[in-house]
Amino acid sequence: MKEPIRKLDSKRSAGAAKPLRHVVAALILRAGAAAVAKGSEPAGEKAGSAPDEVLICQRRADQPMGLKWEFPGGKIELGETPEQALARELNEELGIHATVGDRIATLRHTYRNGGAIEIQFFRVREFAGELDNRIFQTMQWSPLTRLPDFDFLAADLSLIRDLAAGKLL
């Protein structure tokens, strides 16, 4: 004998919403190739100058949202400030010791699967050490104006438009 199909309890389903994930990301900035050729510092943004390029990273194919582009960073762990979390993540992902600067933007995004994320983006003008790609498919410097040419994570898209338009930096 077939058993009847049970209906889901709508109250129970509504209460099972995924928690908001708190994440930080770095806008690691530097002067572009033309400025570097003139002698500006390649490892960061020269004080008082507008940045030309930002470091972007591509997720590996075997990760969730594989091969999408993003800014380096990650989850804020219990007891960490956003700045501490970002410094830790940049060391883990890129092997650098970053000086985390001012917060540029905070965005919230809800994905189709119901997961929600709050991302705080911070400027990084200086770091010590050589960039070492420890977890990404690839990473590269991109002119701010070319960011819309890359397939970024959905949560980053409004920031990408504003950076490319020169509205935030």
JSON list of C-alpha atoms in Angstrom, two decimals:
[
{"chain": "A", "resi": 1, "resn": "MET", "atom": "CA", "xyz": [0.00, 0.00, 0.00]},
{"chain": "A", "resi": 2, "resn": "LYS", "atom": "CA", "xyz": [1.29, 3.45, -0.92]},
{"chain": "A", "resi": 3, "resn": "GLU", "atom": "CA", "xyz": [1.85, 5.95, 1.84]},
{"chain": "A", "resi": 4, "resn": "PRO", "atom": "CA", "xyz": [0.34, 9.39, 1.41]},
{"chain": "A", "resi": 5, "resn": "ILE", "atom": "CA", "xyz": [2.71, 12.22, 0.56]},
{"chain": "A", "resi": 6, "resn": "ARG", "atom": "CA", "xyz": [3.29, 14.43, 3.57]},
{"chain": "A", "resi": 7, "resn": "LYS", "atom": "CA", "xyz": [3.04, 18.17, 3.21]},
{"chain": "A", "resi": 8, "resn": "LEU", "atom": "CA", "xyz": [5.89, 20.22, 4.58]},
{"chain": "A", "resi": 9, "resn": "ASP", "atom": "CA", "xyz": [5.06, 22.31, 7.58]},
{"chain": "A", "resi": 10, "resn": "SER", "atom": "CA", "xyz": [5.39, 25.88, 6.22]},
{"chain": "A", "resi": 11, "resn": "LYS", "atom": "CA", "xyz": [6.26, 27.27, 9.67]},
{"chain": "A", "resi": 12, "resn": "ARG", "atom": "CA", "xyz": [9.11, 24.83, 9.99]},
{"chain": "A", "resi": 13, "resn": "SER", "atom": "CA", "xyz": [10.40, 25.59, 6.49]},
{"chain": "A", "resi": 14, "resn": "ALA", "atom": "CA", "xyz": [10.36, 29.34, 7.09]},
{"chain": "A", "resi": 15, "resn": "GLY", "atom": "CA", "xyz": [12.34, 28.93, 10.30]},
{"chain": "A", "resi": 16, "resn": "ALA", "atom": "CA", "xyz": [15.05, 26.97, 8.55]},
{"chain": "A", "resi": 17, "resn": "ALA", "atom": "CA", "xyz": [16.44, 30.03, 6.74]},
{"chain": "A", "resi": 18, "resn": "LYS", "atom": "CA", "xyz": [20.17, 29.96, 6.24]},
{"chain": "A", "resi": 19, "resn": "PRO", "atom": "CA", "xyz": [22.11, 32.31, 8.52]},
{"chain": "A", "resi": 20, "resn": "LEU", "atom": "CA", "xyz": [23.74, 35.47, 7.17]},
{"chain": "A", "resi": 21, "resn": "ARG", "atom": "CA", "xyz": [27.42, 34.83, 6.47]},
{"chain": "A", "resi": 22, "resn": "HIS", "atom": "CA", "xyz": [29.79, 37.69, 7.32]},
{"chain": "A", "resi": 23, "resn": "VAL", "atom": "CA", "xyz": [32.69, 37.96, 4.89]},
{"chain": "A", "resi": 24, "resn": "VAL", "atom": "CA", "xyz": [35.53, 40.38, 4.20]},
{"chain": "A", "resi": 25, "resn": "ALA", "atom": "CA", "xyz": [37.32, 41.04, 0.92]},
{"chain": "A", "resi": 26, "resn": "ALA", "atom": "CA", "xyz": [40.38, 43.06, -0.08]},
{"chain": "A", "resi": 27, "resn": "LEU", "atom": "CA", "xyz": [40.75, 45.59, -2.83]},
{"chain": "A", "resi": 28, "resn": "ILE", "atom": "CA", "xyz": [44.52, 45.25, -3.16]},
{"chain": "A", "resi": 29, "resn": "LEU", "atom": "CA", "xyz": [45.46, 48.26, -5.23]},
{"chain": "A", "resi": 30, "resn": "ARG", "atom": "CA", "xyz": [48.50, 49.35, -7.20]},
{"chain": "A", "resi": 31, "resn": "ALA", "atom": "CA", "xyz": [49.46, 51.86, -9.82]},
{"chain": "A", "resi": 32, "resn": "GLY", "atom": "CA", "xyz": [49.08, 50.50, -13.36]},
{"chain": "A", "resi": 33, "resn": "ALA", "atom": "CA", "xyz": [51.85, 49.29, -15.65]},
{"chain": "A", "resi": 34, "resn": "ALA", "atom": "CA", "xyz": [52.53, 52.76, -17.06]},
{"chain": "A", "resi": 35, "resn": "ALA", "atom": "CA", "xyz": [53.05, 54.22, -13.59]},
{"chain": "A", "resi": 36, "resn": "VAL", "atom": "CA", "xyz": [55.20, 51.25, -12.53]},
{"chain": "A", "resi": 37, "resn": "ALA", "atom": "CA", "xyz": [57.43, 51.85, -15.56]},
{"chain": "A", "resi": 38, "resn": "LYS", "atom": "CA", "xyz": [57.90, 55.44, -14.35]},
{"chain": "A", "resi": 39, "resn": "GLY", "atom": "CA", "xyz": [59.15, 54.16, -10.99]},
{"chain": "A", "resi": 40, "resn": "SER", "atom": "CA", "xyz": [56.17, 53.99, -8.65]},
{"chain": "A", "resi": 41, "resn": "GLU", "atom": "CA", "xyz": [55.96, 51.18, -6.12]},
{"chain": "A", "resi": 42, "resn": "PRO", "atom": "CA", "xyz": [54.54, 47.97, -7.68]},
{"chain": "A", "resi": 43, "resn": "ALA", "atom": "CA", "xyz": [53.49, 46.34, -4.40]},
{"chain": "A", "resi": 44, "resn": "GLY", "atom": "CA", "xyz": [50.80, 48.83, -3.53]},
{"chain": "A", "resi": 45, "resn": "GLU", "atom": "CA", "xyz": [49.13, 52.12, -4.28]},
{"chain": "A", "resi": 46, "resn": "LYS", "atom": "CA", "xyz": [51.48, 55.10, -4.12]},
{"chain": "A", "resi": 47, "resn": "ALA", "atom": "CA", "xyz": [50.37, 57.48, -1.38]},
{"chain": "A", "resi": 48, "resn": "GLY", "atom": "CA", "xyz": [48.16, 60.25, -2.72]},
{"chain": "A", "resi": 49, "resn": "SER", "atom": "CA", "xyz": [47.71, 58.71, -6.15]},
{"chain": "A", "resi": 50, "resn": "ALA", "atom": "CA", "xyz": [44.61, 57.11, -7.59]},
{"chain": "A", "resi": 51, "resn": "PRO", "atom": "CA", "xyz": [44.95, 53.36, -8.11]},
{"chain": "A", "resi": 52, "resn": "ASP", "atom": "CA", "xyz": [44.88, 51.98, -11.62]},
{"chain": "A", "resi": 53, "resn": "GLU", "atom": "CA", "xyz": [44.74, 48.23, -10.93]},
{"chain": "A", "resi": 54, "resn": "VAL", "atom": "CA", "xyz": [43.29, 45.81, -8.43]},
{"chain": "A", "resi": 55, "resn": "LEU", "atom": "CA", "xyz": [44.19, 42.18, -7.72]},
{"chain": "A", "resi": 56, "resn": "ILE", "atom": "CA", "xyz": [41.44, 39.75, -8.76]},
{"chain": "A", "resi": 57, "resn": "CYS", "atom": "CA", "xyz": [41.34, 36.00, -8.22]},
{"chain": "A", "resi": 58, "resn": "GLN", "atom": "CA", "xyz": [39.55, 33.18, -10.02]},
{"chain": "A", "resi": 59, "resn": "ARG", "atom": "CA", "xyz": [38.06, 30.30, -8.05]},
{"chain": "A", "resi": 60, "resn": "ARG", "atom": "CA", "xyz": [39.13, 26.78, -8.92]},
{"chain": "A", "resi": 61, "resn": "ALA", "atom": "CA", "xyz": [36.75, 24.70, -11.02]},
{"chain": "A", "resi": 62, "resn": "ASP", "atom": "CA", "xyz": [36.15, 22.25, -8.13]},
{"chain": "A", "resi": 63, "resn": "GLN", "atom": "CA", "xyz": [34.92, 24.98, -5.74]},
{"chain": "A", "resi": 64, "resn": "PRO", "atom": "CA", "xyz": [31.34, 26.24, -5.38]},
{"chain": "A", "resi": 65, "resn": "MET", "atom": "CA", "xyz": [30.70, 28.83, -8.10]},
{"chain": "A", "resi": 66, "resn": "GLY", "atom": "CA", "xyz": [33.81, 27.52, -9.81]},
{"chain": "A", "resi": 67, "resn": "LEU", "atom": "CA", "xyz": [35.82, 29.72, -12.19]},
{"chain": "A", "resi": 68, "resn": "LYS", "atom": "CA", "xyz": [34.03, 32.88, -11.04]},
{"chain": "A", "resi": 69, "resn": "TRP", "atom": "CA", "xyz": [36.22, 35.88, -10.27]},
{"chain": "A", "resi": 70, "resn": "GLU", "atom": "CA", "xyz": [36.36, 37.48, -6.83]},
{"chain": "A", "resi": 71, "resn": "PHE", "atom": "CA", "xyz": [38.48, 39.60, -4.55]},
{"chain": "A", "resi": 72, "resn": "PRO", "atom": "CA", "xyz": [40.63, 37.73, -2.01]},
{"chain": "A", "resi": 73, "resn": "GLY", "atom": "CA", "xyz": [39.22, 37.37, 1.50]},
{"chain": "A", "resi": 74, "resn": "GLY", "atom": "CA", "xyz": [36.93, 35.08, 3.46]},
{"chain": "A", "resi": 75, "resn": "LYS", "atom": "CA", "xyz": [34.73, 34.46, 6.49]},
{"chain": "A", "resi": 76, "resn": "ILE", "atom": "CA", "xyz": [34.99, 36.40, 9.73]},
{"chain": "A", "resi": 77, "resn": "GLU", "atom": "CA", "xyz": [35.65, 33.91, 12.52]},
{"chain": "A", "resi": 78, "resn": "LEU", "atom": "CA", "xyz": [34.13, 34.23, 15.99]},
{"chain": "A", "resi": 79, "resn": "GLY", "atom": "CA", "xyz": [36.02, 36.82, 18.04]},
{"chain": "A", "resi": 80, "resn": "GLU", "atom": "CA", "xyz": [37.71, 38.51, 15.06]},
{"chain": "A", "resi": 81, "resn": "THR", "atom": "CA", "xyz": [37.23, 42.05, 13.88]},
{"chain": "A", "resi": 82, "resn": "PRO", "atom": "CA", "xyz": [36.69, 42.39, 10.13]},
{"chain": "A", "resi": 83, "resn": "GLU", "atom": "CA", "xyz": [40.21, 43.83, 9.78]},
{"chain": "A", "resi": 84, "resn": "GLN", "atom": "CA", "xyz": [41.77, 40.91, 11.69]},
{"chain": "A", "resi": 85, "resn": "ALA", "atom": "CA", "xyz": [39.83, 38.41, 9.59]},
{"chain": "A", "resi": 86, "resn": "LEU", "atom": "CA", "xyz": [40.98, 40.02, 6.36]},
{"chain": "A", "resi": 87, "resn": "ALA", "atom": "CA", "xyz": [44.63, 40.11, 7.43]},
{"chain": "A", "resi": 88, "resn": "ARG", "atom": "CA", "xyz": [44.42, 36.40, 8.38]},
{"chain": "A", "resi": 89, "resn": "GLU", "atom": "CA", "xyz": [42.69, 35.43, 5.12]},
{"chain": "A", "resi": 90, "resn": "LEU", "atom": "CA", "xyz": [45.21, 37.32, 2.97]},
{"chain": "A", "resi": 91, "resn": "ASN", "atom": "CA", "xyz": [48.04, 35.54, 4.74]},
{"chain": "A", "resi": 92, "resn": "GLU", "atom": "CA", "xyz": [46.36, 32.13, 4.27]},
{"chain": "A", "resi": 93, "resn": "GLU", "atom": "CA", "xyz": [45.36, 32.69, 0.62]},
{"chain": "A", "resi": 94, "resn": "LEU", "atom": "CA", "xyz": [48.22, 34.82, -0.71]},
{"chain": "A", "resi": 95, "resn": "GLY", "atom": "CA", "xyz": [51.06, 34.54, 1.82]},
{"chain": "A", "resi": 96, "resn": "ILE", "atom": "CA", "xyz": [51.21, 38.28, 2.46]},
{"chain": "A", "resi": 97, "resn": "HIS", "atom": "CA", "xyz": [51.10, 40.45, 5.57]},
{"chain": "A", "resi": 98, "resn": "ALA", "atom": "CA", "xyz": [48.67, 43.20, 4.62]},
{"chain": "A", "resi": 99, "resn": "THR", "atom": "CA", "xyz": [48.02, 46.61, 6.09]},
{"chain": "A", "resi": 100, "resn": "VAL", "atom": "CA", "xyz": [44.23, 46.73, 6.01]},
{"chain": "A", "resi": 101, "resn": "GLY", "atom": "CA", "xyz": [42.96, 50.23, 5.26]},
{"chain": "A", "resi": 102, "resn": "ASP", "atom": "CA", "xyz": [39.57, 51.87, 5.25]},
{"chain": "A", "resi": 103, "resn": "ARG", "atom": "CA", "xyz": [36.29, 50.12, 4.49]},
{"chain": "A", "resi": 104, "resn": "ILE", "atom": "CA", "xyz": [35.19, 50.99, 0.94]},
{"chain": "A", "resi": 105, "resn": "ALA", "atom": "CA", "xyz": [31.74, 49.36, 0.87]},
{"chain": "A", "resi": 106, "resn": "THR", "atom": "CA", "xyz": [29.45, 46.88, 2.59]},
{"chain": "A", "resi": 107, "resn": "LEU", "atom": "CA", "xyz": [27.07, 44.82, 0.45]},
{"chain": "A", "resi": 108, "resn": "ARG", "atom": "CA", "xyz": [24.39, 42.23, 1.19]},
{"chain": "A", "resi": 109, "resn": "HIS", "atom": "CA", "xyz": [23.36, 39.61, -1.33]},
{"chain": "A", "resi": 110, "resn": "THR", "atom": "CA", "xyz": [20.91, 36.70, -1.23]},
{"chain": "A", "resi": 111, "resn": "TYR", "atom": "CA", "xyz": [21.68, 33.82, -3.57]},
{"chain": "A", "resi": 112, "resn": "ARG", "atom": "CA", "xyz": [19.01, 31.75, -5.32]},
{"chain": "A", "resi": 113, "resn": "ASN", "atom": "CA", "xyz": [19.58, 28.88, -2.89]},
{"chain": "A", "resi": 114, "resn": "GLY", "atom": "CA", "xyz": [18.53, 31.16, -0.03]},
{"chain": "A", "resi": 115, "resn": "GLY", "atom": "CA", "xyz": [21.99, 31.74, 1.36]},
{"chain": "A", "resi": 116, "resn": "ALA", "atom": "CA", "xyz": [22.70, 35.33, 2.32]},
{"chain": "A", "resi": 117, "resn": "ILE", "atom": "CA", "xyz": [26.05, 37.06, 2.57]},
{"chain": "A", "resi": 118, "resn": "GLU", "atom": "CA", "xyz": [27.27, 40.40, 3.88]},
{"chain": "A", "resi": 119, "resn": "ILE", "atom": "CA", "xyz": [30.62, 41.44, 2.42]},
{"chain": "A", "resi": 120, "resn": "GLN", "atom": "CA", "xyz": [32.77, 44.23, 3.75]},
{"chain": "A", "resi": 121, "resn": "PHE", "atom": "CA", "xyz": [35.34, 45.46, 1.22]},
{"chain": "A", "resi": 122, "resn": "PHE", "atom": "CA", "xyz": [38.54, 47.07, 2.50]},
{"chain": "A", "resi": 123, "resn": "ARG", "atom": "CA", "xyz": [41.30, 48.96, 0.74]},
{"chain": "A", "resi": 124, "resn": "VAL", "atom": "CA", "xyz": [44.77, 47.43, 0.98]},
{"chain": "A", "resi": 125, "resn": "ARG", "atom": "CA", "xyz": [47.50, 49.84, -0.07]},
{"chain": "A", "resi": 126, "resn": "GLU", "atom": "CA", "xyz": [50.51, 48.01, 1.35]},
{"chain": "A", "resi": 127, "resn": "PHE", "atom": "CA", "xyz": [51.61, 44.49, 2.08]},
{"chain": "A", "resi": 128, "resn": "ALA", "atom": "CA", "xyz": [54.81, 42.65, 2.91]},
{"chain": "A", "resi": 129, "resn": "GLY", "atom": "CA", "xyz": [55.89, 39.51, 1.09]},
{"chain": "A", "resi": 130, "resn": "GLU", "atom": "CA", "xyz": [55.50, 38.20, -2.42]},
{"chain": "A", "resi": 131, "resn": "LEU", "atom": "CA", "xyz": [52.07, 37.23, -3.69]},
{"chain": "A", "resi": 132, "resn": "ASP", "atom": "CA", "xyz": [51.82, 33.43, -3.55]},
{"chain": "A", "resi": 133, "resn": "ASN", "atom": "CA", "xyz": [48.72, 31.87, -5.13]},
{"chain": "A", "resi": 134, "resn": "ARG", "atom": "CA", "xyz": [47.80, 29.23, -2.55]},
{"chain": "A", "resi": 135, "resn": "ILE", "atom": "CA", "xyz": [44.15, 28.46, -3.37]},
{"chain": "A", "resi": 136, "resn": "PHE", "atom": "CA", "xyz": [42.99, 30.06, -6.62]},
{"chain": "A", "resi": 137, "resn": "GLN", "atom": "CA", "xyz": [42.86, 28.84, -10.22]},
{"chain": "A", "resi": 138, "resn": "THR", "atom": "CA", "xyz": [44.65, 32.04, -11.20]},
{"chain": "A", "resi": 139, "resn": "MET", "atom": "CA", "xyz": [45.08, 35.63, -10.09]},
{"chain": "A", "resi": 140, "resn": "GLN", "atom": "CA", "xyz": [45.95, 38.78, -11.95]},
{"chain": "A", "resi": 141, "resn": "TRP", "atom": "CA", "xyz": [46.07, 42.56, -11.80]},
{"chain": "A", "resi": 142, "resn": "SER", "atom": "CA", "xyz": [43.23, 44.22, -13.66]},
{"chain": "A", "resi": 143, "resn": "PRO", "atom": "CA", "xyz": [42.63, 47.85, -14.55]},
{"chain": "A", "resi": 144, "resn": "LEU", "atom": "CA", "xyz": [39.57, 49.07, -12.64]},
{"chain": "A", "resi": 145, "resn": "THR", "atom": "CA", "xyz": [37.87, 50.01, -15.90]},
{"chain": "A", "resi": 146, "resn": "ARG", "atom": "CA", "xyz": [38.14, 46.42, -17.19]},
{"chain": "A", "resi": 147, "resn": "LEU", "atom": "CA", "xyz": [36.52, 44.71, -14.17]},
{"chain": "A", "resi": 148, "resn": "PRO", "atom": "CA", "xyz": [33.12, 44.32, -15.91]},
{"chain": "A", "resi": 149, "resn": "ASP", "atom": "CA", "xyz": [34.87, 42.13, -18.54]},
{"chain": "A", "resi": 150, "resn": "PHE", "atom": "CA", "xyz": [35.35, 39.34, -15.95]},
{"chain": "A", "resi": 151, "resn": "ASP", "atom": "CA", "xyz": [32.71, 36.85, -14.76]},
{"chain": "A", "resi": 152, "resn": "PHE", "atom": "CA", "xyz": [32.51, 37.92, -11.10]},
{"chain": "A", "resi": 153, "resn": "LEU", "atom": "CA", "xyz": [30.41, 36.41, -8.33]},
{"chain": "A", "resi": 154, "resn": "ALA", "atom": "CA", "xyz": [26.88, 37.82, -8.28]},
{"chain": "A", "resi": 155, "resn": "ALA", "atom": "CA", "xyz": [27.45, 39.37, -4.84]},
{"chain": "A", "resi": 156, "resn": "ASP", "atom": "CA", "xyz": [30.27, 41.55, -6.25]},
{"chain": "A", "resi": 157, "resn": "LEU", "atom": "CA", "xyz": [28.52, 42.94, -9.34]},
{"chain": "A", "resi": 158, "resn": "SER", "atom": "CA", "xyz": [27.26, 46.27, -7.99]},
{"chain": "A", "resi": 159, "resn": "LEU", "atom": "CA", "xyz": [30.71, 46.96, -6.52]},
{"chain": "A", "resi": 160, "resn": "ILE", "atom": "CA", "xyz": [32.33, 46.06, -9.86]},
{"chain": "A", "resi": 161, "resn": "ARG", "atom": "CA", "xyz": [30.15, 48.60, -11.70]},
{"chain": "A", "resi": 162, "resn": "ASP", "atom": "CA", "xyz": [30.96, 51.34, -9.19]},
{"chain": "A", "resi": 163, "resn": "LEU", "atom": "CA", "xyz": [34.71, 50.63, -9.23]},
{"chain": "A", "resi": 164, "resn": "ALA", "atom": "CA", "xyz": [34.80, 50.62, -13.04]},
{"chain": "A", "resi": 165, "resn": "ALA", "atom": "CA", "xyz": [32.89, 53.91, -13.12]},
{"chain": "A", "resi": 166, "resn": "GLY", "atom": "CA", "xyz": [35.37, 55.52, -10.71]},
{"chain": "A", "resi": 167, "resn": "LYS", "atom": "CA", "xyz": [32.76, 56.08, -8.00]},
{"chain": "A", "resi": 168, "resn": "LEU", "atom": "CA", "xyz": [34.48, 54.49, -5.00]},
{"chain": "A", "resi": 169, "resn": "LEU", "atom": "CA", "xyz": [38.22, 55.11, -5.17]}
]
